[in-house]
Coordinates of C-alpha atoms in Angstrom, one line a residue:
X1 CA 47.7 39.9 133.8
X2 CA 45.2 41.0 131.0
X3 CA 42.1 39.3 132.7
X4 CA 42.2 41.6 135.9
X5 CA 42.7 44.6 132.8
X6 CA 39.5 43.5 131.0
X7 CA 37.8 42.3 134.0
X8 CA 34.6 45.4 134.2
X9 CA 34.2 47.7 137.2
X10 CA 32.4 46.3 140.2
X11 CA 28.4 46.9 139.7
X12 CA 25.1 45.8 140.7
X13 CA 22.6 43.7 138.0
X14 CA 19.5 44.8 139.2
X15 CA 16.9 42.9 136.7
X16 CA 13.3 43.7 136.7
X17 CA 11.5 40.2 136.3
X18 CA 13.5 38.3 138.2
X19 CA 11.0 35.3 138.8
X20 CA 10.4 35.2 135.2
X21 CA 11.2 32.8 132.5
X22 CA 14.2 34.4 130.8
X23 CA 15.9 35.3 134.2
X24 CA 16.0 31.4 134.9
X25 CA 16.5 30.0 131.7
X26 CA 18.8 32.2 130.2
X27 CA 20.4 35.3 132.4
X28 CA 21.2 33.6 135.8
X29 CA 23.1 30.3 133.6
X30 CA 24.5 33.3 131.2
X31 CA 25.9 35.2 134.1
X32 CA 27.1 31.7 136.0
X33 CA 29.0 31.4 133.0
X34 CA 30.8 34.4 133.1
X35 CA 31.5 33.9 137.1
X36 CA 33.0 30.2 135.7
X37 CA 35.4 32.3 132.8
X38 CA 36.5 34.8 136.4
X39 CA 35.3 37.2 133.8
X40 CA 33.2 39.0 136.6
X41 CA 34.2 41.3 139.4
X42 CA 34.3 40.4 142.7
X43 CA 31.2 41.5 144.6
X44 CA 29.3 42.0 141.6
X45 CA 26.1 41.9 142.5
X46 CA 22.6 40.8 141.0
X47 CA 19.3 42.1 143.4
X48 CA 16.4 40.3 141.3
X49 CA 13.3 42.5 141.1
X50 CA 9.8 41.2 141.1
X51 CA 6.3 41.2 142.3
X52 CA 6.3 37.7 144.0
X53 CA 7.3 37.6 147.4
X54 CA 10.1 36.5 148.0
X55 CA 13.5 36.6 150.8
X56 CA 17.2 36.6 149.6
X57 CA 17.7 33.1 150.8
X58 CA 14.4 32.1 149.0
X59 CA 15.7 34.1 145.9
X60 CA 19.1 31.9 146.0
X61 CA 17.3 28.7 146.6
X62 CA 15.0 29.9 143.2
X63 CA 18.3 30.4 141.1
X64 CA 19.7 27.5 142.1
X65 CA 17.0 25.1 141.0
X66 CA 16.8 27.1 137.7
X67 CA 20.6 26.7 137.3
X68 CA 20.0 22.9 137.9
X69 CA 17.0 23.0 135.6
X70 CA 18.2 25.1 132.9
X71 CA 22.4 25.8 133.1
X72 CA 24.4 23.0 134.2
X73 CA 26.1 23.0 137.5
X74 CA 28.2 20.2 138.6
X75 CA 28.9 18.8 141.7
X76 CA 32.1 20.7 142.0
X77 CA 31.1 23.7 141.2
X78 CA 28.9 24.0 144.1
X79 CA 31.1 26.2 146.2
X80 CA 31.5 28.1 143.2
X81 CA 27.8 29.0 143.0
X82 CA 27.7 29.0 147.0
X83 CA 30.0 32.2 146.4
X84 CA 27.8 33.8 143.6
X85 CA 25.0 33.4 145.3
X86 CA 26.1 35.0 148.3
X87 CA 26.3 38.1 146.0
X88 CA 22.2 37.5 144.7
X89 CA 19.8 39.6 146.8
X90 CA 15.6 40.0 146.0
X91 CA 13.7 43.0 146.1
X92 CA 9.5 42.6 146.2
X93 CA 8.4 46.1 144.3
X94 CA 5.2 46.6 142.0
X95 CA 7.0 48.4 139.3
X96 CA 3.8 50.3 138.3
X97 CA 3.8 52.4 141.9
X98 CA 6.0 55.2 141.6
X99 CA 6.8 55.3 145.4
X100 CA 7.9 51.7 145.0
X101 CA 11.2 52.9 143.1
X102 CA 12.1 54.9 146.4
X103 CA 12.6 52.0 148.4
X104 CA 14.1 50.3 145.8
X105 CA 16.8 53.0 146.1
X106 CA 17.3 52.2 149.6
X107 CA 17.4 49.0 149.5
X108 CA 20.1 49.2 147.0
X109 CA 22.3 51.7 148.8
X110 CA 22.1 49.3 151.5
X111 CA 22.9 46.2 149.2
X112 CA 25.7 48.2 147.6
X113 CA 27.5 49.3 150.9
X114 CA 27.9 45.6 151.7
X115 CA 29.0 44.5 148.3
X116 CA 31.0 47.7 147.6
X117 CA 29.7 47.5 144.1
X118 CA 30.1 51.5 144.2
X119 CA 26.7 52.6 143.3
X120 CA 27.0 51.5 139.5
X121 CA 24.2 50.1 138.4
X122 CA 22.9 48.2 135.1
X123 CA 18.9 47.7 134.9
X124 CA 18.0 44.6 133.3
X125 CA 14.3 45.0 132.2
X126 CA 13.4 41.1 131.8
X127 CA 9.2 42.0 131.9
X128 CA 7.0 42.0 129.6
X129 CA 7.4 45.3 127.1
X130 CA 4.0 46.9 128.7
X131 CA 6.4 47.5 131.6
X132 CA 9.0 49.3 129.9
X133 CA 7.7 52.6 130.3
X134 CA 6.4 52.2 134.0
X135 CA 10.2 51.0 135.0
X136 CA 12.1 53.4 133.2
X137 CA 10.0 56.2 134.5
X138 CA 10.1 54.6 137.9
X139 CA 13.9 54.7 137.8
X140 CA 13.8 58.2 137.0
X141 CA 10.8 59.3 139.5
X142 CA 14.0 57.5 142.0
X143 CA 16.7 59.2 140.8
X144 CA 18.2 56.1 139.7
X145 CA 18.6 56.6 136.0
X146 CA 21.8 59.1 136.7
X147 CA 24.7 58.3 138.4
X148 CA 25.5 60.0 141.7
X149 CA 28.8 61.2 140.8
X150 CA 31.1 61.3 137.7
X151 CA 33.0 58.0 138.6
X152 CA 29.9 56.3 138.8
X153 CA 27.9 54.8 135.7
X154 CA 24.5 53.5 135.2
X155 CA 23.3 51.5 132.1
X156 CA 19.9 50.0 131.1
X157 CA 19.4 47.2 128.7
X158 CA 15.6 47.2 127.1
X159 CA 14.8 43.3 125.7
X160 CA 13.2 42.9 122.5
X161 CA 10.1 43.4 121.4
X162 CA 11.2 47.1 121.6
X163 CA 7.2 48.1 120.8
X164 CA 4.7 46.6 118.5
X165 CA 5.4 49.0 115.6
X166 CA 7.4 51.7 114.4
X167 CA 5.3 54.4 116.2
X168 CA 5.1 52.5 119.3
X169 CA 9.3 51.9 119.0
X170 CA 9.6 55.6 118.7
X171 CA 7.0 56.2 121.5
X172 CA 8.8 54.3 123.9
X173 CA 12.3 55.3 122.7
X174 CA 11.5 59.1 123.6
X175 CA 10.2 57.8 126.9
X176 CA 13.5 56.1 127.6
X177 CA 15.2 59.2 126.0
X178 CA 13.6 61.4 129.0
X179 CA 15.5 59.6 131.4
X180 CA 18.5 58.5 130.5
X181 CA 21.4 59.4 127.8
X182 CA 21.2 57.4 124.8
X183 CA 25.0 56.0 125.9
X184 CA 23.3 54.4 128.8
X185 CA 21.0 52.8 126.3
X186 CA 21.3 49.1 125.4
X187 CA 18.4 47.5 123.5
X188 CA 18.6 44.2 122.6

C-alpha cells in the first residue's frame, strides 16, 4: 500500500518546552492529528523536555487535558490516544547546564531501546529564542547533534523569531551551524 511507503522512519520527538504554550495548543493536537491520518510510525516517540517537574504519567495526564482543552478528542478516540500516549515520556533538564544534556542522552537511549525508535532523533526547540543557543550547544556538548551511525539521522527544527535582527539571525545561525549540518536544519 503507498501509506506504509510514505509512512517516515521510526524516531523520537524530543521537544524542548514541553510544558509550554505552543506544545499544548498547537504540537501535541498537530501530532494527534497525524497519529488519527496513521500517518505516523509505530513507536514513534515524543519525550517532552522541560524545567517543571514532572513524571511520564504526570506528562500524559498534562497532554491529555491540553488535547481536551485545545485539539478535539472524542469519546472514541480515547483508546486511540491511550496508545499515543503510551509512546509520550518527560524528561526534567535545565537546558542552560551543560552536564544536564548528558543525562538527557541516557535517558533517551533508554527511552529509545523500549520504543525501538532507533536512535533518530528530531529536536523540537519550543522555548523562548534566548534558549536557542544554550540547547543547540547543549545537544552538541552531548553528542546529540550527530547521528551515531550512517543509518541513523537527527534533525532540529528552530521556531520563529529566528533572532531579533539580521545580526542576531546570523549570530545564531553560525552557532547552530557549529553543531549541526545545515541539512539537519529546519527553521520555521
Amino acid at each position: 500500500s503507498t501509506r506504509i511507503e510514505k509512512l517516515p522512519d521510526p524516531c523520537t520527538m524530543v521537544i524542548f518546552g514541553a510544558s509550554g504554550d505552543l506544545t499544548k495548543r498547537k504540537l501535541i493536537p498537530a501530532i494527534f492529528d497525524l497519529v488519527r491520518q496513521g500517518m505516523l510510525p509505530s513507536g514513534f516517540t515524543i519525550v517532552g523536555v522541560g524545567r517543571t517537574t514532572m513524571t511520564h504519567d504526570s506528562f500524559r495526564d498534562y497532554m491529555l487535558a491540553a488535547m481536551r482543552e485545545f485539539g478535539s478528542l472524542a469519546d472514541s478516540e480515547f483508546a486511540l490516544w491511550q496508545t499515543f500516549a503510551q509512546g509520550l515520556f518527560y524528561v526534567r533538564a535545565d537546558s542552560t547546564v551543560l552536564q544536564e544534556f548528558v543525562e538527557l542522552k541516557t535517558q533517551l537511549k533508554l527511552i529509545d531501546g523500549g520504543r525501538r525508535t532507533e536512535e533518530n532523533y528530531l529536536f523540537y526547540l519550543s522555548t523562548p529564542p534566548n534558549m536557542y543557543s544554550p540547547i543547540v550547544q547543549g545537544l552538541g556538548f552531548a553528542g546529540l547533534a550527530k547521528p551515531e551511525t550512517p543509518h541513523n539521522w537527527v534533525r532540529i527544527i528552530i521556531e520563529k523569531p529566528f533572532g531579533v535582527n539580521l545580526a542576531s539571525a546570523r549570530q545564531l545561525n553560525k552557532e547552530v551551524l557549529s553543531v549541526f549540518e545545515e541539512h539537519q536544519v529546519y527553521r520555521i
